[in-house]
């Protein structure tokens, strides 16, 4: 059975190779090949899942050693896979949502002449992402990590003829590089500390290692997670990444890739458990990002960017939960899975809306679409209810658990984190309601496009709506399915461990509070956007609104601190190089040259001059000899 | 033989008053000779001064009981080496005097400074050395029956290898000197016919060179023959002498000498005749006579000067020609 | 009188010879000055021989003479060939060591 694991990666990898190398003769059938191979991977995943369910909880992990990658004495890197419950969860999410998005993309990308290449990239992404989650050592994980970074870069910049897309791709790649450096440093630290990269030996020998080293490794891993999962301070790329095609945003920048940071932290849980300072840093990053993303999401008029802010915020929840330690690992992953469903659904819905509205993304130019695209409206609405945590839907169960866990952290920390999480829930309700109201309700604010054609909103074809429907099912029922009887907890607990914590208030109270803040958020949004007509051009807004529209000045901050600072640093270094270093070098050369010029005069070619030197030297030697004897 | 033994003991054990007197007198002369060697203008004089110093050193060797070395010093150094020096000096030019003007800047000062320092250090070193107890050479010289026998015994036993090697060195030196000075003919010697043809081609002095001047009172190769206008012709003198500038110019001196002779004979014969008005002029002539001869003796310098002028002139001519072009 | 005076004389002659080497330009005179220095050494060797009461010093002096003879032969040959090629016996003219 474990021999099937490699096929998980091999199927989409084969698809990527064939599609990218196959040439134009695959233009007409390539998308089917890509979709079929993604589905094949999903089928394999399901087979493995069923097999896993058949074994006892302690015996569920599968291992496959494929071959030795870098066999050097004292440095063993293997291509080896490990499929446990955590990896299995990700495999199913990735292949499942991935397959749905492949299907969706067939219609969405129908008129794009580079559709074959698009599917090749998508398959490449699937292969890399699967490699990331089933790797049994950090080096192979890093390989997959870089692979998804590459796929992300290629897909964000898929419409490279648009300068904004090309720039966004570069930005994403560069910001991710910063995080990747963190991961590579963490791996190097692991190698010097433990002498290996494999998860098993590393995580089991944590107890024998000093806390300082573990904190350093943990902080580096956190940096890596920040880069990949768009957490503060490396969050700036995610909004721009929406320049890519919408299915890409749904798959990579909402459901799967951006959650790799959460996977990394949960996978390395043993390290963080032993390094409380690193864990605190994780929690802080999660809490800050949670609010940051939510605030940004409130101000954006671009539907995809509003959803991107939401993604950032929701991953903030997951990171926060992962930072809570064993209390939160399970719920981080659970929220990750449910979020994968409803966020993918929301993005696909957004894509469907854009499809019907001549690729218009500004929500101020939508309005009243619910009757024109009912399927989209319903699925999007279900996703909306799920994400705000409407009782009974997926988001309610997973987010509520995270808020409970935050309180259960105990002490002042628990109160602060719980408060932040509650506030985040309120803001989530606000901005999602805003998106919902501006898109599907109110009067029509449609504008003709650049060619003067008025939009004719229509429902998307079946291949687009079916995936949306399936995802909507997931959004509605996944949370309840996971939570009732603690199914998800029991499933993951052998891998991640679980701790109840010390909840200062009862779960029911937290749930009640969550529902209350949720209703407040919804009401505020209705009061601002539902009761009054929405202006087509955005009002100037308050200072906070304007800042949030500019992503809370993240790019300005980066520009001032990093770009300008870097320029100044470079300039001063160049100055130092020109004056000090060159001065020393040139001065040495000049002094040597000058000295040589003087010394050259001694070399006048006259034998008698040389004889004088010899004679004088002899005299000095005699003097020295005499002095030595005298002493 | 007995005298020798007493001398030996004397030389070995004590320094007699006689030796002291000898040392101070001859030592002074040796230093003066050395200084003259360094300071004399002409290489010949230097060589002679050096020879004198060496002979004095030979005497010192004898006084120190080194009879064999004393004799060898005279025979080899003064007799052979210094003669070799003189040969070379002759070859290079016996009268060519060095200009003692220093051309290297500061060389003389540096040399003097180094010499002074070196000398002072050397003498200090000797003064500081513990050289108070002497063994004398008496025992050593008598051990094998004499100084020469003693040296022979050492030379052919203890130092026999060094001796053999010096033999090899001497042979090498002789061969080396021959190699250095011997000039291999790289081309066939030109025949007389070819030389004549070359002379014709170059258009220079076709007939044989004229003989040097021969006068009633002078019959020497260094006196140039006179041209019809009375000026001496350098062609008549051997090229070697010409290059050394050793041509004696007697074109005017002979006539003046003759005049002076006539006048003296007139004087002696009793002041008769027509010498009256010519007297002052004659006296002047005789005065100039002396000057001339003096000039002649040291004439080489002048001739060289002339030569230099000629060269300068020719150089100037060439410059002017180039300018014209 | 102490025989050490011979050593002082030798030192004096050596120094005079050395200075002569340095200040004279005529190669022959320079050579003579070298001979003077060698002779000064010989004098010192002979005086040492007397002081120590053995003949080794004299033997060394003898070797010095032989070597000096060889040296003179070769040196004068060099001077002659130098004079032949450069028409001068000045050591300053042979400043070919400087390019």
mmCIF file of N, CA and C in Angstrom, chain A residues 340-427:
data_model
loop_
_atom_site.group_PDB
_atom_site.id
_atom_site.type_symbol
_atom_site.label_atom_id
_atom_site.label_comp_id
_atom_site.label_asym_id
_atom_site.label_seq_id
_atom_site.Cartn_x
_atom_site.Cartn_y
_atom_site.Cartn_z
ATOM 1 N N UNK A 340 -10.271 25.908 3.536
ATOM 2 C CA UNK A 340 -9.995 25.496 2.167
ATOM 3 C C UNK A 340 -11.278 25.361 1.373
ATOM 4 N N UNK A 341 -12.300 24.802 1.999
ATOM 5 C CA UNK A 341 -13.578 24.659 1.275
ATOM 6 C C UNK A 341 -14.216 26.000 1.007
ATOM 7 N N UNK A 342 -14.495 26.771 2.087
ATOM 8 C CA UNK A 342 -15.313 27.962 1.839
ATOM 9 C C UNK A 342 -14.549 29.065 1.136
ATOM 10 N N UNK A 343 -13.223 29.150 1.378
ATOM 11 C CA UNK A 343 -12.502 30.220 0.692
ATOM 12 C C UNK A 343 -12.351 29.894 -0.785
ATOM 13 N N UNK A 344 -12.086 28.601 -1.092
ATOM 14 C CA UNK A 344 -12.037 28.217 -2.499
ATOM 15 C C UNK A 344 -13.374 28.492 -3.148
ATOM 16 N N UNK A 345 -14.457 28.136 -2.424
ATOM 17 C CA UNK A 345 -15.780 28.407 -2.957
ATOM 18 C C UNK A 345 -16.005 29.881 -3.185
ATOM 19 N N UNK A 346 -15.615 30.711 -2.232
ATOM 20 C CA UNK A 346 -15.802 32.154 -2.386
ATOM 21 C C UNK A 346 -15.022 32.676 -3.584
ATOM 22 N N UNK A 347 -13.780 32.215 -3.725
ATOM 23 C CA UNK A 347 -12.987 32.690 -4.850
ATOM 24 C C UNK A 347 -13.582 32.238 -6.169
ATOM 25 N N UNK A 348 -14.026 30.981 -6.194
ATOM 26 C CA UNK A 348 -14.637 30.516 -7.433
ATOM 27 C C UNK A 348 -15.893 31.315 -7.727
ATOM 28 N N UNK A 349 -16.638 31.639 -6.670
ATOM 29 C CA UNK A 349 -17.813 32.477 -6.854
ATOM 30 C C UNK A 349 -17.425 33.835 -7.388
ATOM 31 N N UNK A 350 -16.369 34.407 -6.808
ATOM 32 C CA UNK A 350 -15.907 35.706 -7.291
ATOM 33 C C UNK A 350 -15.513 35.602 -8.743
ATOM 34 N N UNK A 351 -14.825 34.489 -9.075
ATOM 35 C CA UNK A 351 -14.437 34.300 -10.466
ATOM 36 C C UNK A 351 -15.649 34.203 -11.358
ATOM 37 N N UNK A 352 -16.667 33.537 -10.883
ATOM 38 C CA UNK A 352 -17.889 33.398 -11.667
ATOM 39 C C UNK A 352 -18.533 34.756 -11.896
ATOM 40 N N UNK A 353 -18.553 35.574 -10.841
ATOM 41 C CA UNK A 353 -19.116 36.922 -10.974
ATOM 42 C C UNK A 353 -18.326 37.716 -12.004
ATOM 43 N N UNK A 354 -16.991 37.660 -11.888
ATOM 44 C CA UNK A 354 -16.164 38.388 -12.824
ATOM 45 C C UNK A 354 -16.390 37.883 -14.238
ATOM 46 N N UNK A 355 -16.558 36.565 -14.360
ATOM 47 C CA UNK A 355 -16.804 35.950 -15.661
ATOM 48 C C UNK A 355 -18.037 36.558 -16.306
ATOM 49 N N UNK A 356 -19.069 36.760 -15.466
ATOM 50 C CA UNK A 356 -20.302 37.309 -16.004
ATOM 51 C C UNK A 356 -20.273 38.815 -16.153
ATOM 52 N N UNK A 357 -19.334 39.497 -15.526
ATOM 53 C CA UNK A 357 -19.319 40.962 -15.530
ATOM 54 C C UNK A 357 -18.137 41.522 -16.312
ATOM 55 N N UNK A 358 -17.730 40.828 -17.374
ATOM 56 C CA UNK A 358 -16.650 41.314 -18.232
ATOM 57 C C UNK A 358 -15.347 41.553 -17.453
ATOM 58 N N UNK A 359 -15.058 40.625 -16.538
ATOM 59 C CA UNK A 359 -13.827 40.688 -15.763
ATOM 60 C C UNK A 359 -13.704 41.953 -14.926
ATOM 61 N N UNK A 360 -14.850 42.524 -14.593
ATOM 62 C CA UNK A 360 -14.830 43.675 -13.680
ATOM 63 C C UNK A 360 -14.588 43.150 -12.265
ATOM 64 N N UNK A 361 -13.683 43.821 -11.513
ATOM 65 C CA UNK A 361 -13.401 43.344 -10.164
ATOM 66 C C UNK A 361 -13.897 44.310 -9.098
ATOM 67 N N UNK A 362 -14.280 45.534 -9.499
ATOM 68 C CA UNK A 362 -14.663 46.534 -8.508
ATOM 69 C C UNK A 362 -16.083 46.277 -8.038
ATOM 70 N N UNK A 363 -16.237 45.995 -6.741
ATOM 71 C CA UNK A 363 -17.553 45.654 -6.215
ATOM 72 C C UNK A 363 -18.521 46.826 -6.303
ATOM 73 N N UNK A 364 -18.005 48.035 -6.363
ATOM 74 C CA UNK A 364 -18.890 49.196 -6.462
ATOM 75 C C UNK A 364 -19.613 49.228 -7.803
ATOM 76 N N UNK A 365 -19.137 48.426 -8.747
ATOM 77 C CA UNK A 365 -19.797 48.377 -10.063
ATOM 78 C C UNK A 365 -20.595 47.095 -10.227
ATOM 79 N N UNK A 366 -20.842 46.375 -9.132
ATOM 80 C CA UNK A 366 -21.706 45.195 -9.187
ATOM 81 C C UNK A 366 -23.123 45.595 -8.747
ATOM 82 N N UNK A 367 -23.637 44.884 -7.792
ATOM 83 C CA UNK A 367 -24.935 45.210 -7.226
ATOM 84 C C UNK A 367 -26.094 44.439 -7.872
ATOM 85 N N UNK A 368 -26.923 43.891 -7.029
ATOM 86 C CA UNK A 368 -28.145 43.264 -7.487
ATOM 87 C C UNK A 368 -27.961 42.062 -8.391
ATOM 88 N N UNK A 369 -26.891 41.320 -8.198
ATOM 89 C CA UNK A 369 -26.609 40.222 -9.113
ATOM 90 C C UNK A 369 -27.314 38.931 -8.722
ATOM 91 N N UNK A 370 -28.008 38.927 -7.589
ATOM 92 C CA UNK A 370 -28.497 37.647 -7.080
ATOM 93 C C UNK A 370 -29.487 36.999 -8.013
ATOM 94 N N UNK A 371 -30.244 37.791 -8.740
ATOM 95 C CA UNK A 371 -31.223 37.174 -9.631
ATOM 96 C C UNK A 371 -30.600 36.740 -10.942
ATOM 97 N N UNK A 372 -29.472 37.324 -11.305
ATOM 98 C CA UNK A 372 -28.872 37.011 -12.601
ATOM 99 C C UNK A 372 -28.016 35.756 -12.546
ATOM 100 N N UNK A 373 -27.403 35.487 -11.439
ATOM 101 C CA UNK A 373 -26.581 34.275 -11.324
ATOM 102 C C UNK A 373 -26.919 33.577 -10.017
ATOM 103 N N UNK A 374 -28.037 32.846 -10.025
ATOM 104 C CA UNK A 374 -28.539 32.275 -8.769
ATOM 105 C C UNK A 374 -27.620 31.223 -8.165
ATOM 106 N N UNK A 375 -27.018 30.390 -8.991
ATOM 107 C CA UNK A 375 -26.180 29.332 -8.428
ATOM 108 C C UNK A 375 -24.982 29.965 -7.731
ATOM 109 N N UNK A 376 -24.406 30.896 -8.429
ATOM 110 C CA UNK A 376 -23.273 31.586 -7.825
ATOM 111 C C UNK A 376 -23.685 32.256 -6.529
ATOM 112 N N UNK A 377 -24.868 32.884 -6.576
ATOM 113 C CA UNK A 377 -25.335 33.581 -5.383
ATOM 114 C C UNK A 377 -25.491 32.622 -4.213
ATOM 115 N N UNK A 378 -26.080 31.496 -4.473
ATOM 116 C CA UNK A 378 -26.334 30.561 -3.379
ATOM 117 C C UNK A 378 -25.041 29.994 -2.837
ATOM 118 N N UNK A 379 -24.164 29.540 -3.755
ATOM 119 C CA UNK A 379 -22.912 28.947 -3.277
ATOM 120 C C UNK A 379 -22.052 29.986 -2.574
ATOM 121 N N UNK A 380 -21.993 31.175 -3.159
ATOM 122 C CA UNK A 380 -21.208 32.239 -2.528
ATOM 123 C C UNK A 380 -21.791 32.576 -1.168
ATOM 124 N N UNK A 381 -23.139 32.610 -1.123
ATOM 125 C CA UNK A 381 -23.791 32.924 0.144
ATOM 126 C C UNK A 381 -23.494 31.885 1.204
ATOM 127 N N UNK A 382 -23.480 30.618 0.801
ATOM 128 C CA UNK A 382 -23.167 29.576 1.782
ATOM 129 C C UNK A 382 -21.732 29.717 2.267
ATOM 130 N N UNK A 383 -20.857 30.004 1.328
ATOM 131 C CA UNK A 383 -19.463 30.251 1.715
ATOM 132 C C UNK A 383 -19.371 31.419 2.665
ATOM 133 N N UNK A 384 -20.146 32.465 2.358
ATOM 134 C CA UNK A 384 -20.147 33.649 3.202
ATOM 135 C C UNK A 384 -20.597 33.314 4.608
ATOM 136 N N UNK A 385 -21.695 32.576 4.691
ATOM 137 C CA UNK A 385 -22.187 32.207 6.020
ATOM 138 C C UNK A 385 -21.161 31.343 6.759
ATOM 139 N N UNK A 386 -20.463 30.486 5.980
ATOM 140 C CA UNK A 386 -19.475 29.625 6.620
ATOM 141 C C UNK A 386 -18.328 30.443 7.172
ATOM 142 N N UNK A 387 -17.863 31.399 6.405
ATOM 143 C CA UNK A 387 -16.661 32.102 6.848
ATOM 144 C C UNK A 387 -16.956 33.020 8.029
ATOM 145 N N UNK A 388 -18.148 33.615 8.060
ATOM 146 C CA UNK A 388 -18.418 34.480 9.210
ATOM 147 C C UNK A 388 -18.733 33.656 10.453
ATOM 148 N N UNK A 389 -18.876 32.357 10.270
ATOM 149 C CA UNK A 389 -19.100 31.508 11.433
ATOM 150 C C UNK A 389 -20.560 31.452 11.825
ATOM 151 N N UNK A 390 -21.442 31.442 10.824
ATOM 152 C CA UNK A 390 -22.871 31.327 11.123
ATOM 153 C C UNK A 390 -23.131 29.969 11.756
ATOM 154 N N UNK A 391 -23.855 29.945 12.844
ATOM 155 C CA UNK A 391 -23.994 28.691 13.580
ATOM 156 C C UNK A 391 -24.483 27.567 12.682
ATOM 157 N N UNK A 392 -23.788 26.434 12.822
ATOM 158 C CA UNK A 392 -24.178 25.248 12.070
ATOM 159 C C UNK A 392 -23.332 25.017 10.850
ATOM 160 N N UNK A 393 -22.686 26.071 10.323
ATOM 161 C CA UNK A 393 -21.850 25.876 9.144
ATOM 162 C C UNK A 393 -20.397 25.620 9.562
ATOM 163 N N UNK A 394 -19.571 25.283 8.550
ATOM 164 C CA UNK A 394 -18.205 24.825 8.845
ATOM 165 C C UNK A 394 -17.429 25.831 9.677
ATOM 166 N N UNK A 395 -17.429 27.085 9.207
ATOM 167 C CA UNK A 395 -16.606 28.102 9.862
ATOM 168 C C UNK A 395 -16.983 28.278 11.307
ATOM 169 N N UNK A 396 -18.229 28.105 11.616
ATOM 170 C CA UNK A 396 -18.678 28.263 12.990
ATOM 171 C C UNK A 396 -17.945 27.295 13.897
ATOM 172 N N UNK A 397 -17.885 26.036 13.474
ATOM 173 C CA UNK A 397 -17.262 25.029 14.340
ATOM 174 C C UNK A 397 -15.766 25.268 14.481
ATOM 175 N N UNK A 398 -15.110 25.497 13.321
ATOM 176 C CA UNK A 398 -13.649 25.573 13.395
ATOM 177 C C UNK A 398 -13.206 26.874 14.062
ATOM 178 N N UNK A 399 -13.840 28.003 13.701
ATOM 179 C CA UNK A 399 -13.396 29.272 14.273
ATOM 180 C C UNK A 399 -13.725 29.348 15.755
ATOM 181 N N UNK A 400 -14.877 28.842 16.080
ATOM 182 C CA UNK A 400 -15.275 28.838 17.491
ATOM 183 C C UNK A 400 -14.287 28.050 18.327
ATOM 184 N N UNK A 401 -13.791 26.928 17.785
ATOM 185 C CA UNK A 401 -12.816 26.130 18.515
ATOM 186 C C UNK A 401 -11.530 26.918 18.715
ATOM 187 N N UNK A 402 -11.152 27.664 17.694
ATOM 188 C CA UNK A 402 -9.899 28.429 17.827
ATOM 189 C C UNK A 402 -10.059 29.496 18.907
ATOM 190 N N UNK A 403 -11.222 30.169 18.890
ATOM 191 C CA UNK A 403 -11.413 31.220 19.901
ATOM 192 C C UNK A 403 -11.424 30.602 21.294
ATOM 193 N N UNK A 404 -12.079 29.449 21.414
ATOM 194 C CA UNK A 404 -12.074 28.760 22.701
ATOM 195 C C UNK A 404 -10.653 28.408 23.122
ATOM 196 N N UNK A 405 -9.866 27.893 22.162
ATOM 197 C CA UNK A 405 -8.500 27.515 22.497
ATOM 198 C C UNK A 405 -7.702 28.727 22.940
ATOM 199 N N UNK A 406 -7.943 29.894 22.256
ATOM 200 C CA UNK A 406 -7.206 31.098 22.620
ATOM 201 C C UNK A 406 -7.492 31.459 24.070
ATOM 202 N N UNK A 407 -8.766 31.388 24.449
ATOM 203 C CA UNK A 407 -9.086 31.656 25.865
ATOM 204 C C UNK A 407 -8.464 30.605 26.753
ATOM 205 N N UNK A 408 -8.420 29.360 26.259
ATOM 206 C CA UNK A 408 -7.925 28.261 27.080
ATOM 207 C C UNK A 408 -6.425 28.336 27.294
ATOM 208 N N UNK A 409 -5.753 29.213 26.567
ATOM 209 C CA UNK A 409 -4.315 29.372 26.772
ATOM 210 C C UNK A 409 -4.049 29.759 28.230
ATOM 211 N N UNK A 410 -5.019 30.477 28.798
ATOM 212 C CA UNK A 410 -4.926 30.789 30.221
ATOM 213 C C UNK A 410 -4.200 32.088 30.488
ATOM 214 N N UNK A 411 -4.558 32.694 31.600
ATOM 215 C CA UNK A 411 -3.892 33.918 32.053
ATOM 216 C C UNK A 411 -4.240 35.106 31.171
ATOM 217 N N UNK A 412 -3.426 36.177 31.336
ATOM 218 C CA UNK A 412 -3.656 37.400 30.584
ATOM 219 C C UNK A 412 -3.503 37.126 29.093
ATOM 220 N N UNK A 413 -2.549 36.271 28.770
ATOM 221 C CA UNK A 413 -2.315 35.929 27.373
ATOM 222 C C UNK A 413 -3.587 35.375 26.747
ATOM 223 N N UNK A 414 -4.217 34.475 27.505
ATOM 224 C CA UNK A 414 -5.450 33.879 27.005
ATOM 225 C C UNK A 414 -6.528 34.922 26.782
ATOM 226 N N UNK A 415 -6.688 35.827 27.699
ATOM 227 C CA UNK A 415 -7.714 36.864 27.561
ATOM 228 C C UNK A 415 -7.436 37.747 26.348
ATOM 229 N N UNK A 416 -6.153 38.163 26.224
ATOM 230 C CA UNK A 416 -5.823 39.051 25.103
ATOM 231 C C UNK A 416 -6.077 38.334 23.780
ATOM 232 N N UNK A 417 -5.574 37.105 23.690
ATOM 233 C CA UNK A 417 -5.717 36.384 22.429
ATOM 234 C C UNK A 417 -7.170 36.113 22.118
ATOM 235 N N UNK A 418 -7.889 35.709 23.142
ATOM 236 C CA UNK A 418 -9.312 35.461 22.932
ATOM 237 C C UNK A 418 -10.035 36.707 22.479
ATOM 238 N N UNK A 419 -9.681 37.848 23.111
ATOM 239 C CA UNK A 419 -10.302 39.108 22.720
ATOM 240 C C UNK A 419 -10.007 39.448 21.286
ATOM 241 N N UNK A 420 -8.741 39.290 20.906
ATOM 242 C CA UNK A 420 -8.366 39.588 19.529
ATOM 243 C C UNK A 420 -9.121 38.694 18.568
ATOM 244 N N UNK A 421 -9.212 37.412 18.914
ATOM 245 C CA UNK A 421 -9.912 36.479 18.034
ATOM 246 C C UNK A 421 -11.387 36.852 17.906
ATOM 247 N N UNK A 422 -11.986 37.262 18.996
ATOM 248 C CA UNK A 422 -13.391 37.684 18.943
ATOM 249 C C UNK A 422 -13.549 38.927 18.087
ATOM 250 N N UNK A 423 -12.654 39.890 18.300
ATOM 251 C CA UNK A 423 -12.702 41.109 17.501
ATOM 252 C C UNK A 423 -12.554 40.768 16.020
ATOM 253 N N UNK A 424 -11.625 39.854 15.734
ATOM 254 C CA UNK A 424 -11.422 39.424 14.349
ATOM 255 C C UNK A 424 -12.699 38.825 13.788
ATOM 256 N N UNK A 425 -13.384 38.047 14.610
ATOM 257 C CA UNK A 425 -14.632 37.438 14.128
ATOM 258 C C UNK A 425 -15.634 38.512 13.754
ATOM 259 N N UNK A 426 -15.713 39.563 14.575
ATOM 260 C CA UNK A 426 -16.647 40.652 14.284
ATOM 261 C C UNK A 426 -16.285 41.332 12.977
ATOM 262 N N UNK A 427 -14.990 41.634 12.828
ATOM 263 C CA UNK A 427 -14.580 42.317 11.603
ATOM 264 C C UNK A 427 -14.813 41.422 10.393
#
